[in-house]
Every structure is written in C-alpha cells, then in structure tokens.
Coordinates of C-alpha atoms in Angstrom, one line a residue:
Chain A
M1 CA 6.2 86.1 22.5
G2 CA 5.9 84.9 25.6
D3 CA 8.9 83.9 28.0
S4 CA 11.0 81.5 26.3
E5 CA 13.2 80.4 29.6
H6 CA 11.0 77.5 30.4
Q7 CA 10.4 76.9 26.8
R8 CA 14.2 76.2 25.9
N9 CA 13.5 72.6 25.6
V10 CA 10.8 73.4 23.1
N11 CA 11.6 74.7 20.1
L12 CA 9.0 75.1 17.5
P13 CA 8.2 77.0 14.6
P14 CA 6.2 80.5 15.0
G15 CA 2.7 80.2 16.1
F16 CA 3.2 77.3 18.1
R17 CA 2.4 78.1 21.9
F18 CA 1.5 76.9 25.2
Y19 CA -2.2 76.7 25.2
P20 CA -3.3 73.7 27.3
S21 CA -6.7 72.7 27.7
D22 CA -7.8 72.3 31.1
E23 CA -7.7 68.6 30.3
E24 CA -4.3 68.6 29.2
L25 CA -3.1 70.5 32.1
V26 CA -4.8 68.0 34.5
V27 CA -4.1 64.9 32.6
H28 CA -0.7 65.4 31.2
F29 CA 1.0 67.6 33.8
L30 CA -0.9 67.4 37.2
Q31 CA -1.5 63.9 37.2
R32 CA 2.0 62.8 35.8
K33 CA 3.6 65.1 38.7
A34 CA 1.5 63.5 41.1
S35 CA 2.4 60.2 40.1
L36 CA 6.2 61.2 40.1
L37 CA 6.2 60.7 36.5
P38 CA 8.2 62.8 34.1
C39 CA 6.2 65.5 32.3
H40 CA 7.0 65.4 28.5
P41 CA 7.8 68.2 27.9
D42 CA 8.8 69.5 31.2
V43 CA 7.8 73.3 31.0
I44 CA 5.8 73.9 33.9
P45 CA 8.4 74.8 36.9
D46 CA 7.5 73.9 40.5
L47 CA 7.7 77.1 42.4
D48 CA 6.4 75.5 45.7
L49 CA 4.2 77.2 47.8
F50 CA 2.9 81.1 47.4
P51 CA 5.5 83.4 47.8
Y52 CA 5.3 85.4 44.6
D53 CA 3.2 88.2 43.7
P54 CA 1.6 87.5 40.3
W55 CA 3.8 90.3 38.8
D56 CA 6.5 88.4 40.2
L57 CA 5.7 85.3 38.2
H58 CA 7.7 86.4 34.9
G59 CA 10.7 84.8 34.7
K60 CA 9.9 82.3 37.3
A61 CA 6.8 80.5 36.1
L62 CA 5.9 79.7 32.5
G63 CA 4.9 82.6 30.7
E64 CA 2.9 82.3 27.6
G65 CA 1.1 85.6 26.5
N66 CA -0.3 87.2 29.1
Q67 CA -0.7 83.8 31.3
W68 CA 1.7 82.2 33.7
Y69 CA 1.8 78.5 34.8
Y70 CA 3.4 76.6 37.6
F71 CA 3.2 73.9 40.0
S72 CA 2.4 74.6 43.6
R73 CA 1.1 72.7 46.9
R74 CA -2.0 72.4 48.1
T75 CA -2.1 75.1 50.8
Q76 CA -5.0 77.0 52.8
N77 CA -2.3 79.7 53.1
R78 CA -2.4 81.6 49.9
V79 CA -0.3 84.8 50.9
T80 CA 2.2 86.5 49.1
H81 CA 4.8 89.2 49.8
N82 CA 2.6 91.8 49.1
G83 CA -0.9 90.2 49.4
Y84 CA -2.9 87.3 49.0
W85 CA -5.1 85.3 46.9
K86 CA -8.7 85.1 47.8
A87 CA -10.9 82.6 46.8
M88 CA -13.6 83.6 44.6
G89 CA -16.1 80.9 45.7
M90 CA -16.5 78.9 42.8
E91 CA -15.2 75.6 41.2
E92 CA -15.6 74.4 38.0
P93 CA -15.0 70.5 37.4
I94 CA -12.6 69.3 34.2
V95 CA -13.8 66.4 32.6
T96 CA -12.1 64.3 29.8
S97 CA -13.5 64.9 26.5
S98 CA -13.3 61.2 25.8
N99 CA -15.6 59.7 28.4
G100 CA -16.9 62.8 30.6
K101 CA -15.1 61.4 33.7
I102 CA -14.1 64.3 36.5
V103 CA -10.4 64.2 36.4
G104 CA -9.8 67.6 38.3
V105 CA -11.3 70.4 39.9
K106 CA -10.7 74.3 38.7
K107 CA -10.7 77.0 41.7
Y108 CA -10.7 80.7 41.3
F109 CA -9.1 83.2 43.3
I110 CA -8.6 87.1 42.8
F111 CA -5.4 88.7 44.4
F112 CA -5.9 91.2 46.8
M113 CA -3.2 94.1 47.8
G114 CA -2.4 94.4 51.3
E115 CA -3.3 92.4 54.2
S116 CA -6.4 90.3 54.6
P117 CA -9.5 91.0 54.8
S118 CA -8.8 94.5 54.1
G119 CA -6.7 94.3 51.1
M120 CA -7.4 95.9 47.7
K121 CA -8.9 94.0 44.9
T122 CA -6.6 93.8 41.7
N123 CA -7.2 92.3 38.2
W124 CA -5.1 89.5 38.6
V125 CA -7.1 85.9 38.3
M126 CA -5.5 82.4 39.3
Q127 CA -6.9 79.6 38.4
E128 CA -5.9 76.8 40.5
Y129 CA -6.2 72.9 39.4
R130 CA -6.2 70.3 41.4
L131 CA -7.0 66.4 40.9
S132 CA -10.5 65.5 41.7
D133 CA -9.8 62.6 44.1
S134 CA -8.9 64.5 46.7
S135 CA -10.9 63.6 49.9
S136 CA -10.4 67.2 51.3
S137 CA -12.6 68.1 48.6
S138 CA -15.6 66.1 49.4
S139 CA -17.4 69.5 50.6
S140 CA -17.3 70.7 47.4
S141 CA -20.8 69.8 45.7
S142 CA -20.1 69.8 42.1
S143 CA -17.6 66.7 42.0
S144 CA -19.0 64.8 44.9
R145 CA -19.8 61.8 42.7
S146 CA -16.3 61.2 41.6
S147 CA -14.9 61.5 45.2
K148 CA -15.6 57.8 46.2
R149 CA -12.5 56.3 44.4
K150 CA -9.6 56.0 46.7
S151 CA -6.0 56.2 45.3
K152 CA -2.5 55.4 46.5
T153 CA -1.3 58.4 45.1
D154 CA -1.1 61.9 46.9
Y155 CA -3.7 63.7 45.0
C156 CA -3.6 66.4 47.6
K157 CA -0.1 67.7 47.1
W158 CA 0.3 69.4 43.9
V159 CA -1.6 71.9 42.1
I160 CA -1.1 73.8 38.7
C161 CA -1.9 77.5 38.8
R162 CA -2.5 79.5 35.8
V163 CA -2.3 83.3 36.8
Y164 CA -3.3 86.0 34.3
E165 CA -4.3 89.5 34.7
R166 CA -7.9 90.1 33.3
D167 CA -9.1 92.7 31.3
D168 CA -6.0 92.6 29.1
D169 CA -6.7 94.1 25.7
D170 CA -5.5 91.7 23.8
N171 CA -8.4 89.1 22.7
D172 CA -6.8 85.7 21.8
G173 CA -5.3 86.3 18.7
G174 CA -8.3 86.3 16.3
T175 CA -9.4 82.9 16.9
E176 CA -12.9 84.2 18.0
L177 CA -15.1 86.7 16.7
S178 CA -14.7 90.0 17.7
C179 CA -17.4 91.4 19.4
L180 CA -18.1 93.9 16.3
D181 CA -18.1 90.9 14.2
E182 CA -20.7 89.2 16.4
V183 CA -22.7 92.2 15.6
F184 CA -22.2 92.3 11.8
L185 CA -23.1 88.4 11.9
S186 CA -26.5 88.8 13.2
L187 CA -27.1 91.8 11.5
D188 CA -26.7 89.9 8.6
D189 CA -29.5 87.6 8.8
L190 CA -31.5 90.5 7.4
D191 CA -30.6 90.2 3.9
E192 CA -31.4 93.4 2.8
I193 CA -28.9 95.0 4.4
S194 CA -26.0 96.0 1.8
L195 CA -22.5 95.8 2.6
P196 CA -19.4 96.6 1.0
N197 CA -17.6 93.5 0.3
Chain B
M1 CA 16.0 77.1 14.2
P2 CA 15.8 73.9 12.2
E3 CA 18.8 72.7 13.8
N4 CA 18.1 72.9 17.0
M5 CA 14.4 72.0 17.0
S6 CA 14.2 69.1 19.3
I7 CA 10.5 68.5 18.6
S8 CA 9.3 68.2 15.3
V9 CA 6.0 68.9 13.9
N10 CA 4.7 66.6 11.2
V11 CA 1.5 67.5 10.0
N12 CA -1.0 64.8 9.2
G13 CA 1.5 62.4 10.5
Q14 CA 2.6 61.2 14.0
S15 CA 2.0 64.1 16.0
Q16 CA 5.2 65.4 17.8
V17 CA 3.4 68.6 19.2
P18 CA 4.1 68.3 22.7
P19 CA 1.1 68.3 24.5
G20 CA -0.3 71.6 25.9
F21 CA 1.3 73.2 22.9
R22 CA -1.1 74.4 20.0
F23 CA -0.7 76.3 16.9
H24 CA -2.0 79.6 17.7
P25 CA -0.3 82.0 15.6
T26 CA -0.8 85.7 16.0
E27 CA -2.0 87.3 13.1
E28 CA 1.3 89.1 13.0
E29 CA 3.0 85.9 12.8
L30 CA 0.3 84.6 9.9
L31 CA 0.9 87.4 7.7
Q32 CA 4.6 88.4 8.3
Y33 CA 6.1 85.0 8.7
Y34 CA 4.4 82.4 6.9
L35 CA 1.9 84.4 4.3
R36 CA 5.2 86.4 3.4
K37 CA 7.4 83.3 2.9
K38 CA 4.7 82.0 1.2
V39 CA 4.0 84.7 -1.5
S40 CA 8.0 84.7 -2.0
Y41 CA 8.1 81.0 -2.7
E42 CA 10.6 81.0 0.5
K43 CA 10.8 77.6 1.8
I44 CA 8.7 77.4 5.4
D45 CA 10.5 75.1 7.9
L46 CA 7.7 73.3 9.0
D47 CA 4.6 72.5 6.5
V48 CA 2.0 73.4 9.1
I49 CA -0.3 75.5 7.0
R50 CA -1.2 73.5 3.9
D51 CA -2.8 74.7 0.7
V52 CA -6.6 74.1 0.4
D53 CA -8.6 74.6 -2.9
L54 CA -11.4 76.4 -1.3
N55 CA -13.6 75.8 -3.9
K56 CA -13.2 71.8 -3.5
L57 CA -13.4 71.4 -0.2
E58 CA -16.1 72.2 2.5
P59 CA -15.3 73.5 5.9
W60 CA -15.5 70.1 7.4
D61 CA -13.4 68.5 4.8
I62 CA -10.5 71.3 5.6
Q63 CA -11.1 70.2 9.3
E64 CA -9.9 66.8 8.3
R65 CA -7.2 68.3 5.9
C66 CA -5.4 70.9 8.1
K67 CA -5.2 69.0 11.3
I68 CA -1.6 69.4 12.9
G69 CA -0.9 66.5 14.7
T70 CA -3.8 64.6 17.0
T71 CA -4.1 67.2 19.6
P72 CA -7.8 68.8 19.4
Q73 CA -7.9 71.8 17.4
N74 CA -10.5 74.7 17.7
D75 CA -9.1 76.2 14.3
W76 CA -7.6 75.3 11.1
Y77 CA -5.1 77.3 8.9
F78 CA -4.4 76.8 5.2
F79 CA -3.2 78.6 2.2
S80 CA -5.5 79.7 -0.5
H81 CA -5.0 80.8 -3.8
K82 CA -7.3 83.5 -4.8
D83 CA -7.8 83.0 -8.8
K84 CA -11.4 82.2 -9.4
K85 CA -14.2 85.1 -9.9
Y86 CA -17.8 84.9 -10.2
P87 CA -18.8 85.1 -13.9
T88 CA -20.8 88.1 -13.3
G89 CA -18.0 90.2 -11.5
T90 CA -14.6 90.8 -9.8
R91 CA -15.5 89.4 -6.6
T92 CA -13.4 86.0 -5.5
N93 CA -15.6 82.7 -6.2
R94 CA -16.1 80.9 -2.7
A95 CA -18.3 78.8 -3.6
T96 CA -17.9 74.7 -2.9
A97 CA -20.1 72.1 -3.6
A98 CA -22.1 72.3 -0.8
G99 CA -22.3 76.0 -0.2
F100 CA -20.6 79.3 -0.2
W101 CA -18.2 81.6 1.6
K102 CA -19.9 85.0 2.0
A103 CA -18.0 87.8 3.3
T104 CA -19.5 89.7 6.4
G105 CA -18.6 93.1 7.9
R106 CA -16.0 95.3 7.3
D107 CA -12.2 94.4 6.6
K108 CA -10.1 94.9 9.4
V109 CA -6.8 96.5 9.1
I110 CA -3.4 94.4 10.6
Y111 CA -1.0 96.4 11.9
S112 CA 2.5 95.1 13.1
N113 CA 4.6 97.3 15.2
G114 CA 2.2 100.5 14.4
K115 CA 2.6 99.5 10.5
R116 CA 0.0 98.2 8.5
I117 CA 1.0 95.0 7.1
G118 CA -2.5 93.5 5.6
M119 CA -6.2 93.0 5.8
R120 CA -8.4 90.6 7.4
K121 CA -11.6 89.7 5.8
T122 CA -14.4 87.6 8.0
L123 CA -16.6 85.3 5.9
V124 CA -19.4 83.0 6.9
F125 CA -20.3 79.8 5.5
Y126 CA -23.5 79.1 3.9
K127 CA -24.9 76.0 3.1
G128 CA -26.9 76.0 -0.2
R129 CA -26.8 78.3 -3.1
A130 CA -26.9 82.0 -2.8
P131 CA -29.2 83.7 -2.1
H132 CA -31.1 81.0 -0.3
G133 CA -28.1 79.5 1.6
Q134 CA -28.2 78.8 5.1
K135 CA -26.1 80.5 7.4
S136 CA -23.7 78.1 9.3
D137 CA -21.4 78.4 12.3
W138 CA -18.2 78.3 10.1
I139 CA -16.2 81.4 10.2
M140 CA -13.0 82.3 8.1
H141 CA -10.8 84.7 8.5
E142 CA -8.9 85.4 5.3
Y143 CA -5.6 87.4 5.4
R144 CA -4.1 89.3 2.9
L145 CA -0.7 90.9 2.6
D146 CA -0.9 94.8 1.9
D147 CA 1.2 95.4 -1.0
N148 CA 1.8 99.1 0.0
T149 CA 2.8 98.4 3.5
S150 CA 5.2 101.3 3.2
D151 CA 2.5 104.0 2.7
T152 CA 0.2 104.1 5.6
N153 CA -1.8 106.7 4.3
I154 CA -3.5 104.4 1.7
V155 CA -6.9 104.4 1.5
P156 CA -9.0 101.4 0.2
N157 CA -10.8 102.1 -2.6
V158 CA -14.6 102.1 -2.4
M159 CA -14.8 99.2 -4.7
G160 CA -13.2 96.7 -1.7
D161 CA -10.9 94.4 -2.6
G162 CA -10.7 94.9 -6.4
A163 CA -7.0 95.0 -6.3
Q164 CA -6.5 92.1 -4.0
E165 CA -8.6 89.3 -5.8
E166 CA -5.3 87.6 -6.7
G167 CA -2.8 85.6 -5.0
W168 CA -2.1 83.7 -2.0
V169 CA -4.2 84.5 1.2
V170 CA -3.8 82.7 4.4
C171 CA -6.9 81.4 6.1
R172 CA -8.1 80.6 9.5
I173 CA -11.3 78.7 9.8
F174 CA -13.3 78.2 13.2
K175 CA -16.6 77.1 14.3
K176 CA -18.3 80.0 16.2
K177 CA -19.2 79.2 19.3
N178 CA -23.0 79.7 20.1
H179 CA -22.9 79.8 24.0
L180 CA -19.4 81.1 23.8
K181 CA -16.5 80.6 25.9
T182 CA -16.6 77.8 28.5
L183 CA -12.7 77.3 28.9
D184 CA -12.1 80.3 31.1
C185 CA -15.6 82.0 31.4
P186 CA -17.1 80.7 34.7
L187 CA -19.9 82.8 34.1
T188 CA -21.2 81.1 31.1
S189 CA -23.4 78.6 32.7
S190 CA -24.7 81.1 35.1
I191 CA -25.5 83.5 32.2
I192 CA -27.2 81.0 30.3
T193 CA -29.5 80.0 33.2
G194 CA -30.9 83.4 33.3
E195 CA -32.3 84.7 36.7
S196 CA -29.4 84.2 38.6
G197 CA -26.7 85.5 36.1
R198 CA -26.7 88.9 37.6
R199 CA -25.9 88.0 41.0
S200 CA -23.4 85.5 39.8
H201 CA -21.9 88.3 38.2
N202 CA -21.1 90.0 41.5
M203 CA -20.3 86.9 43.2
F204 CA -17.7 85.7 40.8
D205 CA -16.3 89.0 39.9
D206 CA -15.1 87.4 36.5
D207 CA -16.4 89.2 33.4
E208 CA -14.3 87.2 30.9
G209 CA -16.9 86.6 28.0
A210 CA -19.6 88.7 29.6
L211 CA -19.2 91.5 27.0
E212 CA -19.4 88.7 24.3
Q213 CA -22.9 87.5 25.8
I214 CA -23.8 91.0 26.2
L215 CA -23.3 91.9 22.4
Q216 CA -24.7 88.5 21.5
Q217 CA -27.9 89.4 23.1
M218 CA -27.6 92.9 21.8
G219 CA -27.2 91.4 18.2
R220 CA -30.1 89.3 19.1
S221 CA -32.4 92.2 20.0
C222 CA -31.3 94.5 17.4
K223 CA -32.5 91.7 15.2
E224 CA -35.7 91.2 16.6
E225 CA -36.1 95.0 16.5
N226 CA -35.4 94.9 13.0
E227 CA -37.5 92.1 12.4
V228 CA -40.3 94.0 14.0
N229 CA -39.8 97.1 12.2
Y230 CA -38.6 96.0 8.9
S231 CA -41.7 96.3 6.9
N232 CA -42.5 99.6 7.5
N233 CA -41.3 102.7 5.7
N234 CA -39.1 105.0 6.7
N235 CA -37.8 108.4 5.4
G236 CA -35.2 109.8 7.6
R237 CA -32.1 108.7 8.8
F238 CA -31.6 107.7 12.7
S239 CA -28.0 106.4 12.9
L240 CA -26.5 104.9 15.8
S241 CA -23.0 105.6 16.7
S242 CA -20.6 105.7 19.7
N243 CA -18.0 108.0 20.8
F244 CA -16.3 106.3 23.7
N245 CA -13.3 107.8 25.4
N246 CA -10.9 105.4 25.5
N247 CA -9.6 105.5 29.0
N248 CA -6.3 103.2 28.8
G249 CA -5.9 102.9 32.6
G250 CA -7.1 99.0 33.8
D251 CA -8.6 100.8 36.4
H252 CA -12.4 99.8 36.6
S253 CA -13.4 103.1 39.0
S254 CA -12.0 105.7 36.0
S255 CA -14.6 104.2 33.8
I256 CA -17.5 104.9 36.0
N257 CA -16.6 108.4 35.5
Y258 CA -18.2 107.8 31.9
N259 CA -21.4 107.3 33.2
D260 CA -21.8 111.0 34.5
R261 CA -21.2 112.2 31.6
F262 CA -22.8 109.9 29.2
L263 CA -26.2 111.5 28.2
K264 CA -29.4 109.3 28.9
L265 CA -31.5 109.4 25.9
P266 CA -34.3 111.7 26.3
S267 CA -37.3 109.7 27.2
L268 CA -39.6 110.2 24.7
E269 CA -43.3 108.6 25.1
S270 CA -43.4 105.3 23.7
P271 CA -46.2 103.2 24.1
K272 CA -46.0 100.7 26.8
S273 CA -46.2 97.1 26.4
T274 CA -46.2 95.0 29.4
S275 CA -42.7 93.7 28.7
L276 CA -41.6 97.2 28.5
E277 CA -42.7 97.7 32.2
N278 CA -40.8 94.6 33.2
N279 CA -38.0 96.3 31.8
H280 CA -38.2 99.5 33.5
N281 CA -38.0 97.9 36.8
N282 CA -34.6 97.8 35.9
I283 CA -33.7 101.2 35.5
D284 CA -33.0 103.9 38.0
T285 CA -34.5 106.8 36.6
N286 CA -33.2 109.2 39.3
N287 CA -29.6 108.2 38.3
N288 CA -28.2 111.7 37.1
V289 CA -30.2 111.9 34.4
Y290 CA -29.1 114.4 31.7
H291 CA -31.6 115.7 29.5
P292 CA -30.4 117.2 26.7
M293 CA -32.8 119.3 24.8
I294 CA -34.1 118.2 21.4
P295 CA -34.5 120.6 18.9
E296 CA -37.5 120.1 16.6
M297 CA -36.1 119.3 13.4
E298 CA -37.6 118.3 10.1
G299 CA -37.3 114.8 9.6
S300 CA -34.1 114.4 12.1
F301 CA -33.0 115.5 15.3
T302 CA -29.6 116.5 16.0
T303 CA -28.3 116.0 19.3
V304 CA -24.7 116.5 19.7
H305 CA -22.6 115.6 23.0
H306 CA -19.0 115.1 22.8
M307 CA -17.6 112.3 25.1
D308 CA -14.3 113.2 24.3
G309 CA -13.0 116.1 25.8
S310 CA -9.5 117.3 26.4
N311 CA -7.9 113.9 25.8
G312 CA -9.5 113.2 22.3
G313 CA -9.4 109.7 22.6
R314 CA -12.5 107.7 21.3
L315 CA -13.0 103.9 21.7
A316 CA -9.8 102.7 20.3
N317 CA -10.9 99.3 20.9
W318 CA -13.7 97.1 22.5
A319 CA -11.1 96.5 25.5
A320 CA -12.4 100.0 26.7
L321 CA -16.1 98.7 26.4
D322 CA -15.3 95.8 28.2
R323 CA -13.7 97.5 30.7
L324 CA -16.7 99.8 31.4
V325 CA -19.3 96.3 31.1
A326 CA -16.9 95.0 33.7
S327 CA -17.2 97.9 36.1
Q328 CA -20.9 97.4 35.5
L329 CA -20.9 93.9 36.3
N330 CA -19.2 94.2 39.0
G331 CA -21.8 95.5 40.6
Q332 CA -20.8 97.7 43.5
T333 CA -21.1 100.7 41.3
E334 CA -24.6 102.4 41.7
S335 CA -27.9 100.8 39.9
S336 CA -28.1 100.7 36.7
R337 CA -26.9 103.1 34.0
Q338 CA -26.9 103.5 30.7
L339 CA -24.6 105.1 28.2
A340 CA -25.9 106.8 25.8
C341 CA -23.4 108.7 23.4
F342 CA -24.3 111.1 20.8
S343 CA -22.2 112.1 18.0
T344 CA -22.6 114.6 15.5
D345 CA -23.9 113.9 12.0
P346 CA -25.5 116.9 10.1
T347 CA -28.0 114.9 8.7
S348 CA -29.1 112.4 11.4
S349 CA -28.9 112.1 14.8
S350 CA -26.4 109.5 16.5
M351 CA -26.5 107.4 19.3
M352 CA -25.5 104.4 20.7
V353 CA -27.6 103.1 23.6
Y354 CA -25.8 100.5 26.2
G355 CA -27.7 99.5 28.8
T356 CA -24.6 98.4 30.8
N357 CA -26.0 96.5 33.6
D358 CA -28.7 93.7 33.4
V359 CA -30.7 96.2 31.0
V360 CA -28.4 95.1 28.2
Q361 CA -30.0 92.0 27.5
D362 CA -33.2 94.4 26.5
L363 CA -31.4 96.7 24.6
Q364 CA -33.7 98.2 21.9
M365 CA -33.8 100.9 20.0
P366 CA -35.8 104.0 21.1
T367 CA -39.1 104.7 19.9
L368 CA -39.6 108.1 19.5
R369 CA -42.9 109.8 19.5
S370 CA -43.8 111.1 16.5
S371 CA -46.2 114.2 16.3
S372 CA -47.9 112.7 13.5
S373 CA -50.8 110.6 14.6
S374 CA -49.7 107.5 12.8
T375 CA -47.5 105.4 14.9
S376 CA -46.6 103.6 11.6
T377 CA -44.1 106.2 10.4
S378 CA -41.8 105.8 13.3
T379 CA -39.9 103.1 12.0
H380 CA -36.6 101.9 11.6
R381 CA -34.6 100.4 8.8
A382 CA -30.9 98.9 9.4
A383 CA -28.1 99.7 7.0
F384 CA -24.7 100.0 7.9
V385 CA -22.8 103.2 7.8
S386 CA -19.4 103.2 8.8
P387 CA -17.9 105.9 6.2
H388 CA -15.2 106.5 8.2
A389 CA -14.2 103.5 9.8
Q390 CA -11.5 101.5 8.1
D391 CA -11.1 99.0 11.1
Y392 CA -13.0 98.4 14.2
N393 CA -10.5 100.7 15.8
S394 CA -11.2 103.4 14.1
S395 CA -12.6 106.6 15.7
E396 CA -16.2 105.9 15.3
I397 CA -18.2 102.8 15.1
D398 CA -21.1 103.7 13.5
L399 CA -23.2 100.5 14.1
W400 CA -26.2 100.9 12.4
T401 CA -28.4 103.8 10.7
F402 CA -32.1 103.4 11.4
A403 CA -34.2 105.6 9.0
R404 CA -36.9 106.9 10.6
S405 CA -39.2 109.8 10.3
A406 CA -39.9 111.9 13.4
S407 CA -41.4 115.1 13.0
S408 CA -41.1 116.3 16.2
L409 CA -39.7 115.2 19.6
L410 CA -40.6 115.3 23.0
S411 CA -38.1 116.5 25.0
S412 CA -39.1 117.1 28.5
S413 CA -40.1 113.8 29.8
S414 CA -38.2 112.5 32.3
E415 CA -38.0 108.7 31.8
P416 CA -35.0 107.1 30.4
L417 CA -35.4 106.3 26.9
C418 CA -33.9 102.7 25.9
H419 CA -36.7 100.8 25.1
V420 CA -39.0 100.7 22.2
S421 CA -42.3 99.1 22.2
N422 CA -42.4 96.4 19.4
T423 CA -46.1 96.8 19.7
S424 CA -46.7 100.4 18.4
V425 CA -45.2 99.7 15.0

C-alpha cells in the first residue's frame, strides 16, 4: 500500500499508514521544518517549488493511498510543466485540539491543464498548509485574529502540500459509514422495518 | 519484518507510533492479516488489536482499552469471540450492562483481488434494553472470515449468519459523525449554514462529503415521509430501486449524459402545500422531460425503463452516484435535474428519485393521485426488499418498498414528480 520509498525508515506492521491530521501536519512537520528542527520521522520530502504535475508526484512525494505529501515553498507562481494550480478561493484555519489556537491555514487549489487562464480543469486537488503567523496573510479574514504575534521564524517560507485526485472510488477503508449504511441507519428509526439480521 | 522494524508500537504503553501515522488498516488487511492469524493461532507481531469481551465492555470502555499509543483516534479495533447467544434464538448476544449492539442494514461482502474473503456486519449501539433502546452514535463493523473462500458462488442462506455465529471476529468501532467530515470537506460549514450552500458548491468545486450530506438529508426526508405516512393502511407495493449506468470514466461530463436518459417521474396530481410550492421553484420543468405513459393497472403500475443499455453496467458502487452528484454540484450544467430510474418488477413499480441538485434536500416520495376519492389510501409503508443484493455493490439497489394502493394514475401531467404533499395523507 502506498509508496514505501519515503517510508523506508518507518517500518510498521500492516495497517499503519501516514494519515496525519491537519494539526499534526502543521505542528509536527511544518513548524519543525520552519524552525529548522529535524522531523521525526523525516518522511515528507522537500520538493522545493512547484515543478511537478500531480501525476508526477508518484515516487517523489510521500505517497499514501491516493494522497501525496511534500514540502514546498510559498510562492505565487504555481505553474507546473503541463498546467497550473488555481486557488479555489477558500482557506481553512487549522486549530490545535488542545486549546483551539490557530496554528496554520489550509488553502485549496485545483489543477488546470494548459496555460492560465484558459486551462482545463482536472480532478486534482491540492491542500496547501502554511503556518498562520505569516504577515502576508493578513488579508485573509478567517485567521486575522492570530496574526498579531511576531516571530523570528521564517514562517513564510515553507508549506506542506497534500495532493490527491478527488472522485476516487475508494472511500477511506470503511471507517465511515457507507452512504447506504446511512440510509439504513436512518430508516432503522422506524421500528417496524423488519430486516434479516 | 520484525527484525528491521525501527519503530516499535507499544499498545497501551508508551507510544512509539510516529506522528502522522495511524493504525488505519484496510478491510483486506483486517481480514487477511490480522483475523486470519488470529483464528489460526499464529503470533501477531505486534499486539495492536486486543481481545475484548463485547458483553463486558461498553463502547466508551472499548475506546479506552483499545488505544494505540497516544495519538488521537477516530476508530478502535479489537478481536471478539462470538460464543454467546440470546436464550431465545441463534443470534449472537451482544448486550452489555448499559445497552446492546443491534445489526443494521445488510452484511457486505469483502473481496480481495476479486475473491470473496469475508463479510462485514454493521451494528449500532443502543442504550437501554430492547426493544426500548435509544440509538447512539456508536457504530461497529464486525468482520468475519469467509470459510468458503474458494467457492465464490456461495449464496448466504436466508437465515443470515447462523453458520458464522461462532468464532473470532475482528471489529472496528467508531462514532458516527453527525455533521460529517470536517477534515477534508470545506463545504461542511456552508452546507450546514444552509442558504448559501449551493453557491458554495460552485465556488469551491469540491464535492467531497457532499454526497454524504445529501444522503443524510435523504434519509431524513424518507424518515419524515414515513413518519407522516406510517399510520395509514396500504395494500399494493410501491418499491424504490435504481439502475444506474456505471460509467467508469472519471469524467464528469459523461455522467451528464445520464440525465437525458433518466426518466422524469410522471407528474401526478398531488395536493399542493405551501412547502410544495416552494420546492417547485427549484425545478426546471422544461428540461427534457420524458413522460412515460403509465398504464392503468390494478393496484400497481409498471413502468419500465432500463437505464443500462449495451454496456449492461449498473451502479457498481456509490462512486458512480457520487460522480453524478458532483457533476450536478459543480453547477455548470443546466438547472435542476432529477433522476428517476425505473426498474422492472412484475408486481410493483420501482423507482428511485434523486433530485441531484438542491432539490435533493427535499427528496420526497411522490404522491400518486389515486382515482379513488379517498386520499388516505394512497399511502406508503417502508420495508426493505433487496432480494438480489448480497452487498451494496450488487446490480440493483432496492432501497425501499413502499406499499401503496393506486388504482389509477394520471399520466399526462407535465409537472415533474418529485414531491409529495405531506398534507394529503
């Protein structure tokens, strides 16, 4: 399952996978990277800027299931060999589970084939995680209340990208109820329904 | 593997699970690796899945007992040995001190490389004692191995799992999310906030989780519908099912083609309520409406329309539907459409109604005008019929059977039928 290339130093029993929460990505990986601390484990590779088409990430980025993770730099130019990433115009604050503090921001992009602005939309989606204290993000309304704090760290520099092709047939391995299960469940409220158990 | 394992996992002890990593096994891994080793008494390298006596532990206790390390978990895994039965029958006793686990839905077949390896049962935890238990958000998936893995033609007997009522199973419990994914679904908030949701779909172009939202809504609608209609009598049958083309191309535009072939349900006169009027605003009635002639029949109507043509593919999984919904949510397509698929059933009409746009929230069963003057006979009662389906991926999905009595149907009306008036029954 997944690409083992970047997980070679993480040898876990079957069933263990890289499924980081947003918070973990920001706190355990992005913050440490930005602070020049080593990441444990050092599984997310640094692909620098954005040269790769999403389908070229295989073998280069950390792949798990249908998702790929890599470090990149913050940039306004997200052009790849065959297309470009276009912002979807939304950002999501990443908060810590312990105290609800905003530690990062997640931004969504869609991959377009061809040249901007006439590219063809694809199903490839990128979530770009950046640390929230970047001063350049003051225009983003959602995280403005945490933007006061100054830091010596070069927070602008690094981002983590999570790329996936949406519409994949796989659900997440059954940890959610299937759609039909949901229907069954809600219908279960009708006691009279007799089901073969 | 053990010798070059550089990171050890110590269950319930000091966590050595590196950050970002989780125990997130596939169903195949659960069955083929863990459960298979368990039943054959092979040693499992790491004791990540513990044994749990399901009768002794409440779900929230299991959650404590089955922690893996200290990383936050959304699901918990354990082995359980099924050996206790209810005194009154052959069913497994899954009662605890505080409640009981009750099976829901239909067991799903688990495949590995196209080969059937086991089954998954879905259970819900109810607090209290049957039949007065109160449904909780705790869900359990109970996986059992298929003893007859070599024979793919095994048809589970009608009695259900009588043969598999003994032995080890591997279980996963988790709490159902009421408002669904927030992790990867940026739409969640906008959906919940209502009005602006539709615009948000278009803006963000991300439909992840939207289908679940829709289905939840759908379930809710059905439930309401059933509640409304429940007290009434019914005679005939009115069943819902669907046949979808399974179009494996990931291309959204291809799914748009579905719509042209989908039947619109004939619009039958139904008493209008104010809410009905509102809902109608969402429907484009001029959109390639195809009105089948519905023969007048005694007690039922039979309208046949096979969605799948030459390729014979039907809804192989929900992803096809997902794609379809996604294409709708993306909004560049025309205005609201509905899907109405009919399948053949000699004794009943089968249909599935999906308003795939915003109409979805209002999905309701049609009210068919009964020629008899008493509207109270035109009622529905829900029951599951899914005689063919072994699993959710099988060719037909019969969601509901609605019993009704309709002695005649109006076939010439031009309004799309996707609403029922709650007031008439």
